[in-house]
Short mmCIF file of C-alpha atoms in Angstrom, two decimals:
data_model
loop_
_atom_site.label_atom_id
_atom_site.label_comp_id
_atom_site.label_asym_id
_atom_site.label_seq_id
_atom_site.Cartn_x
_atom_site.Cartn_y
_atom_site.Cartn_z
CA MET H 1 2.23 36.87 39.58
CA PHE H 2 -0.63 38.60 37.87
CA MET H 3 1.44 38.98 34.69
CA ARG H 4 2.47 35.35 34.74
CA ALA H 5 -1.08 34.24 35.10
CA VAL H 6 -2.18 36.40 32.12
CA MET H 7 0.70 34.97 29.95
CA LEU H 8 -0.27 31.38 30.88
CA VAL H 9 -3.82 31.83 29.91
CA SER H 10 -2.77 33.35 26.57
CA VAL H 11 -0.57 30.36 25.85
CA VAL H 12 -3.30 27.88 26.65
CA LEU H 13 -5.68 29.70 24.26
CA LEU H 14 -3.23 29.82 21.48
CA LEU H 15 -2.63 26.10 21.78
CA SER H 16 -6.30 25.44 21.76
CA LEU H 17 -6.60 27.19 18.42
CA THR H 18 -3.87 25.14 16.82
CA PRO H 19 -5.42 22.77 14.28
CA ASP H 20 -4.63 19.02 14.31
CA ALA H 21 -4.00 17.01 11.22
CA SER H 22 -7.21 17.54 9.07
CA ALA H 23 -9.66 14.97 8.01
CA VAL H 24 -10.42 14.72 4.27
CA THR H 25 -13.41 12.82 3.01
CA TRP H 26 -14.18 11.61 -0.48
CA ASP H 27 -17.42 13.07 -2.01
CA ASN H 28 -16.67 12.85 -5.80
CA GLY H 29 -17.86 16.36 -6.04
CA GLY H 30 -16.13 16.87 -9.31
CA GLY H 31 -17.82 13.77 -10.82
CA ASP H 32 -14.79 12.36 -12.56
CA ASN H 33 -13.63 9.96 -9.80
CA LEU H 34 -10.04 11.12 -10.04
CA TRP H 35 -8.04 11.24 -6.77
CA SER H 36 -6.08 14.07 -8.38
CA ASN H 37 -9.08 16.33 -8.59
CA ALA H 38 -9.30 18.50 -5.53
CA THR H 39 -13.06 19.14 -5.92
CA ASN H 40 -13.71 15.34 -5.37
CA TRP H 41 -12.74 15.87 -1.70
CA ASN H 42 -14.33 17.57 1.31
CA PRO H 43 -12.97 20.23 1.78
CA ASN H 44 -11.91 20.93 -1.74
CA VAL H 45 -8.26 20.10 -1.20
CA LEU H 46 -6.04 17.10 -1.91
CA PRO H 47 -5.15 14.95 1.06
CA THR H 48 -1.52 15.35 2.29
CA ILE H 49 0.76 12.91 3.98
CA SER H 50 -0.51 14.41 7.35
CA ASP H 51 -4.26 13.93 6.79
CA SER H 52 -6.70 11.46 7.84
CA VAL H 53 -8.49 10.17 4.69
CA SER H 54 -11.96 8.60 4.60
CA ILE H 55 -13.53 6.88 1.59
CA ALA H 56 -17.17 5.62 1.97
CA MET H 57 -18.56 5.74 -1.51
CA ALA H 58 -19.01 2.98 -4.16
CA SER H 59 -18.10 5.63 -6.77
CA GLY H 60 -14.67 5.82 -5.29
CA PRO H 61 -11.35 7.37 -6.39
CA ILE H 62 -9.19 6.30 -9.32
CA ILE H 63 -5.58 6.73 -9.21
CA ASN H 64 -3.57 7.22 -12.38
CA THR H 65 -0.04 8.38 -13.24
CA PRO H 66 1.39 10.76 -12.34
CA THR H 67 -0.81 11.03 -9.22
CA ALA H 68 0.83 10.77 -5.86
CA ALA H 69 -2.09 9.78 -3.58
CA ASP H 70 -1.09 10.74 -0.12
CA GLY H 71 -2.69 10.29 3.39
CA ASN H 72 -1.58 9.53 6.85
CA GLN H 73 -4.34 7.08 7.75
CA ILE H 74 -6.51 5.88 4.91
CA ARG H 75 -9.77 4.23 5.64
CA VAL H 76 -11.68 2.47 2.71
CA GLY H 77 -15.30 1.31 3.72
CA MET H 78 -16.56 3.40 6.42
CA SER H 79 -20.13 3.69 7.94
CA GLY H 80 -22.39 5.20 5.38
CA GLY H 81 -21.78 3.13 2.20
CA THR H 82 -19.64 0.54 0.41
CA ALA H 83 -16.44 2.03 -0.79
CA SER H 84 -14.03 1.23 -3.56
CA VAL H 85 -10.61 2.46 -4.75
CA THR H 86 -9.00 1.65 -8.15
CA MET H 87 -5.34 2.20 -8.68
CA ASN H 88 -4.14 1.86 -12.27
CA SER H 89 -0.81 3.38 -11.92
CA GLY H 90 0.94 6.12 -10.04
CA THR H 91 2.07 5.96 -6.33
CA MET H 92 0.32 5.95 -3.07
CA ASN H 93 2.24 7.23 0.03
CA VAL H 94 0.72 6.37 3.40
CA GLY H 95 2.22 8.09 6.46
CA GLU H 96 0.95 5.32 8.71
CA TRP H 97 -1.68 2.58 7.71
CA LEU H 98 -4.27 1.71 5.13
CA MET H 99 -7.33 -0.08 6.13
CA ILE H 100 -9.75 -1.66 3.71
CA GLY H 101 -13.10 -2.73 5.22
CA ILE H 102 -13.12 -1.24 8.67
CA ASP H 103 -16.84 -0.92 9.44
CA ALA H 104 -18.73 -3.74 11.27
CA SER H 105 -22.18 -2.47 10.20
CA GLY H 106 -22.18 -3.99 6.82
CA GLN H 107 -20.18 -1.57 4.62
CA ALA H 108 -17.62 -3.27 2.62
CA GLY H 109 -14.32 -1.85 1.30
CA THR H 110 -12.63 -2.88 -2.05
CA PHE H 111 -9.31 -1.92 -3.40
CA THR H 112 -8.24 -2.99 -6.90
CA MET H 113 -4.59 -2.42 -7.79
CA ASN H 114 -3.70 -2.90 -11.45
CA ASP H 115 -0.33 -1.35 -11.25
CA GLY H 116 1.67 1.33 -9.43
CA THR H 117 3.49 1.42 -6.06
CA ILE H 118 2.01 1.71 -2.55
CA ASN H 119 4.43 2.72 0.26
CA LEU H 120 3.15 2.33 3.81
CA GLY H 121 4.70 3.82 7.03
CA VAL H 122 6.40 6.61 5.14
CA THR H 123 6.43 8.85 8.26
CA THR H 124 6.00 6.06 10.87
CA PRO H 125 7.37 2.78 9.72
CA GLY H 126 6.41 1.03 12.89
CA ASN H 127 2.77 1.75 12.19
CA GLY H 128 3.06 1.14 8.42
CA HIS H 129 0.20 -1.53 8.26
CA LEU H 130 -2.09 -2.87 5.58
CA TRP H 131 -5.21 -4.24 7.06
CA ILE H 132 -7.86 -6.00 5.01
CA GLY H 133 -11.12 -6.69 6.71
CA TYR H 134 -10.16 -4.91 10.00
CA THR H 135 -13.62 -4.98 11.59
CA GLY H 136 -15.72 -5.19 8.42
CA SER H 137 -15.50 -6.90 5.01
CA GLY H 138 -12.52 -5.99 2.82
CA THR H 139 -11.44 -7.20 -0.62
CA PHE H 140 -7.99 -6.45 -2.11
CA THR H 141 -7.34 -7.54 -5.67
CA MET H 142 -3.84 -7.07 -6.85
CA ASN H 143 -3.25 -7.56 -10.59
CA GLY H 144 0.21 -5.87 -10.77
CA GLY H 145 2.46 -3.28 -9.14
CA ALA H 146 4.31 -3.36 -5.74
CA VAL H 147 3.25 -2.87 -2.11
CA SER H 148 5.69 -2.25 0.66
CA VAL H 149 4.45 -2.96 4.14
CA PRO H 150 7.15 -2.28 6.85
CA GLY H 151 4.60 -3.29 9.63
CA ARG H 152 1.80 -5.86 9.32
CA PHE H 153 0.01 -7.19 6.31
CA GLY H 154 -3.05 -8.34 8.35
CA LEU H 155 -6.22 -10.11 7.18
CA GLY H 156 -9.05 -9.99 9.58
CA TRP H 157 -9.17 -8.36 12.98
CA SER H 158 -11.93 -8.15 15.59
CA GLY H 159 -14.60 -10.02 13.54
CA GLY H 160 -13.46 -8.68 10.08
CA ALA H 161 -13.45 -10.77 6.87
CA ALA H 162 -10.95 -10.28 4.14
CA THR H 163 -10.54 -11.72 0.58
CA VAL H 164 -7.22 -11.12 -1.21
CA ASN H 165 -6.77 -12.02 -4.93
CA LEU H 166 -2.97 -11.92 -5.63
CA ASN H 167 -3.05 -12.20 -9.38
CA GLY H 168 0.15 -10.28 -10.05
CA GLY H 169 2.60 -7.97 -8.50
CA THR H 170 4.49 -8.24 -5.17
CA VAL H 171 3.50 -7.61 -1.49
CA ILE H 172 6.61 -7.31 0.69
CA THR H 173 5.87 -7.17 4.48
CA GLY H 174 7.60 -7.27 7.76
CA VAL H 175 4.81 -9.34 9.49
CA PHE H 176 1.93 -11.40 7.96
CA SER H 177 -1.19 -12.78 9.84
CA MET H 178 -4.67 -13.89 8.89
CA ALA H 179 -7.83 -15.03 10.65
CA SER H 180 -10.04 -18.02 9.72
CA SER H 181 -12.62 -15.72 8.18
CA CYS H 182 -10.07 -14.65 5.63
CA SER H 183 -8.72 -16.19 2.29
CA ILE H 184 -5.86 -15.57 -0.11
CA ASN H 185 -5.95 -16.93 -3.64
CA ILE H 186 -2.68 -16.66 -5.49
CA THR H 187 -2.11 -16.98 -9.39
CA ASN H 188 0.81 -14.91 -10.72
CA GLY H 189 1.63 -12.74 -7.69
CA SER H 190 3.93 -13.22 -4.87
CA LEU H 191 4.00 -12.56 -1.08
CA ILE H 192 7.28 -11.87 0.54
CA ILE H 193 7.68 -11.91 4.36
CA ASP H 194 10.62 -11.05 6.54
CA GLY H 195 12.34 -13.97 8.35
CA ASN H 196 11.41 -17.51 8.33
CA GLN H 197 7.47 -17.84 8.42
CA THR H 198 7.15 -21.14 6.69
CA THR H 199 5.54 -22.94 9.66
CA THR H 200 2.82 -20.20 9.93
CA VAL H 201 2.15 -19.90 6.23
CA ASN H 202 2.09 -23.84 5.82
CA GLY H 203 -0.58 -23.87 8.57
CA TYR H 204 -2.65 -21.32 6.72
CA ILE H 205 -2.31 -23.50 3.55
CA SER H 206 -3.29 -26.69 5.40
CA GLY H 207 -6.35 -24.96 6.71
CA GLY H 208 -7.39 -23.99 3.22
CA TRP H 209 -7.00 -20.29 3.97
CA ILE H 210 -4.32 -19.80 1.21
CA THR H 211 -5.07 -21.44 -2.15
CA ALA H 212 -3.52 -21.39 -5.67
CA PHE H 213 -5.59 -20.86 -8.89
CA GLY H 214 -8.82 -21.28 -6.99
CA GLY H 215 -7.75 -24.57 -5.50
CA THR H 216 -6.67 -26.26 -8.66
CA GLY H 217 -3.00 -25.19 -8.24
CA THR H 218 -0.24 -25.62 -5.71
CA VAL H 219 1.00 -22.94 -3.19
CA SER H 220 4.79 -22.97 -2.77
CA VAL H 221 6.54 -21.68 0.20
CA ASP H 222 10.27 -21.36 0.65
CA TYR H 223 12.59 -19.41 3.14
CA ASP H 224 16.06 -18.08 2.14
CA ILE H 225 15.88 -19.48 -1.35
CA THR H 226 14.00 -17.13 -3.71
CA ASN H 227 14.73 -14.16 -1.50
CA PRO H 228 17.54 -14.27 0.97
CA GLY H 229 16.36 -13.97 4.63
CA LYS H 230 12.75 -13.97 3.62
CA THR H 231 9.73 -16.32 3.18
CA THR H 232 8.34 -16.26 -0.28
CA VAL H 233 4.89 -17.48 -1.07
CA MET H 234 3.88 -18.12 -4.76
CA ALA H 235 1.60 -20.41 -6.83
CA SER H 236 1.98 -22.96 -9.62
CA VAL H 237 -0.54 -24.61 -11.99
CA ASN H 238 -1.12 -28.37 -11.43
CA LEU H 239 -0.68 -29.49 -14.94
CA ALA H 240 -2.66 -32.62 -15.85
CA LYS H 241 -0.98 -35.56 -17.65
CA ALA H 242 -2.31 -36.98 -20.89
CA GLY H 243 -5.42 -39.14 -20.20
CA SER H 244 -7.75 -41.66 -21.81
CA LEU H 245 -4.90 -43.68 -23.36
CA VAL H 246 -5.71 -46.02 -26.20
CA PRO H 247 -4.37 -48.67 -26.05
CA ALA H 248 -4.53 -48.77 -22.31
CA ASN H 249 -1.72 -50.20 -19.98
CA ASN H 250 -1.26 -53.98 -20.40
CA ALA H 251 -3.73 -54.19 -23.37
CA VAL H 252 -3.52 -57.36 -25.42
CA ASP H 253 -4.72 -58.63 -28.83
CA MET H 254 -4.28 -55.31 -30.44
CA MET H 255 -4.57 -55.09 -34.26
CA PRO H 256 -1.26 -54.79 -36.21
CA ASN H 257 -2.37 -51.48 -37.69
CA ALA H 258 -3.58 -49.90 -34.34
CA ASP H 259 -2.86 -46.21 -33.77
CA LEU H 260 -2.22 -44.53 -30.47
CA SER H 261 -4.57 -41.94 -29.06
CA TRP H 262 -5.05 -39.80 -25.92
CA THR H 263 -6.61 -36.77 -24.59
CA ALA H 264 -4.51 -33.75 -23.92
CA GLY H 265 -3.73 -32.58 -20.35
CA THR H 266 -4.70 -29.16 -19.10
CA GLY H 267 -2.40 -26.44 -20.58
CA ALA H 268 -0.65 -28.73 -23.02
CA ILE H 269 0.38 -27.11 -26.34
CA SER H 270 2.04 -30.09 -27.81
CA HIS H 271 2.95 -33.69 -26.99
CA ASN H 272 6.26 -35.63 -27.07
CA VAL H 273 5.55 -39.20 -28.19
CA TYR H 274 7.81 -42.16 -27.13
CA PHE H 275 7.19 -45.59 -28.67
CA GLY H 276 9.37 -48.79 -28.95
CA THR H 277 10.01 -52.38 -27.79
CA SER H 278 11.91 -51.26 -24.70
CA SER H 279 10.66 -49.00 -21.85
CA PRO H 280 9.81 -46.18 -21.91
CA GLY H 281 10.03 -46.27 -25.66
CA THR H 282 12.06 -44.15 -28.15
CA PHE H 283 11.35 -40.46 -28.87
CA ARG H 284 9.42 -40.41 -32.05
CA SER H 285 8.03 -36.83 -32.49
CA ASN H 286 6.77 -33.61 -30.94
CA GLN H 287 3.29 -32.99 -32.26
CA THR H 288 0.01 -31.02 -31.64
CA ALA H 289 -2.11 -33.98 -32.71
CA THR H 290 -3.35 -36.45 -30.14
CA THR H 291 -3.06 -39.54 -32.38
CA PHE H 292 0.05 -41.28 -33.56
CA ASP H 293 0.54 -43.93 -36.15
CA PRO H 294 3.42 -46.31 -35.12
CA GLY H 295 3.35 -48.35 -38.19
CA THR H 296 2.60 -51.97 -38.55
CA LEU H 297 3.01 -53.97 -35.25
CA ASP H 298 4.57 -57.43 -34.90
CA PHE H 299 2.53 -60.18 -33.23
CA ASN H 300 3.62 -61.60 -29.83
CA THR H 301 5.73 -58.44 -29.16
CA PRO H 302 5.41 -56.12 -26.15
CA TYR H 303 5.41 -52.35 -27.01
CA TYR H 304 5.94 -49.53 -24.74
CA TRP H 305 4.63 -46.00 -25.28
CA ARG H 306 4.59 -42.65 -23.32
CA ILE H 307 3.26 -39.23 -23.87
CA ASP H 308 4.89 -36.22 -22.24
CA GLU H 309 2.81 -33.04 -22.35
CA VAL H 310 4.63 -29.79 -23.27
CA ASN H 311 3.26 -26.67 -21.54
#
């Protein structure tokens, strides 16, 4: 019995000395802002897929090819300062989750992704979440690249606020949710969600939480069309028609030598001109000018004209 007691104590002591997954903190000690420089981390080692990673500095890491930025749980925007991460290229592999803006005491987290690939839930897919504004203020600007979220792409949680600018690239997620304190503005990017989530997404759009081109465009949502078995959210520009038409509709007593004129619609690069004595007029030309000379007009004759903007 005595020997067994001694052996048991020895095992307990050995287990208590076994280190857990380490915590690695960004301090930019090397001064070059590169994620790939070990001296920018405390301690002076690069984070691994098993490490908890904390970034709480405005002068945050920059990720470039061929860097593989790894971490198990990555926090951007902790107590102590506003934090930022810029990803220009390369790959980020996250064992579980990435949180941007997780501190409620005023520190904000920003993540700008210009290109590259982010893979979440590499070791634990069920915990592979991307949270923006978890309990603090988070901003995620995506200009290109691809993000794979097997778990939840969540905006806002427990009082957090999130801003997402989807200017390019693709976010593919298993689950998507957002709070009223959050917003997504889509231009050239796309959000792809597993299953039919059109009702949920259309509710966010109706509430003004998801917009296109800063509110001047249209958010489009489809299920099982663009991507089989998935809901796809994208944006399109609302292209304005030609305006300020002269002569106006139903104008009378026009001079026989009158010209047609108009103002170009937003985004128009040329104009298809239709003109004739039957509606909607006969195609006459494609031109960049915003005036057209139809020739000498006959008296007591109705004329029809139309301008189609080419974008």
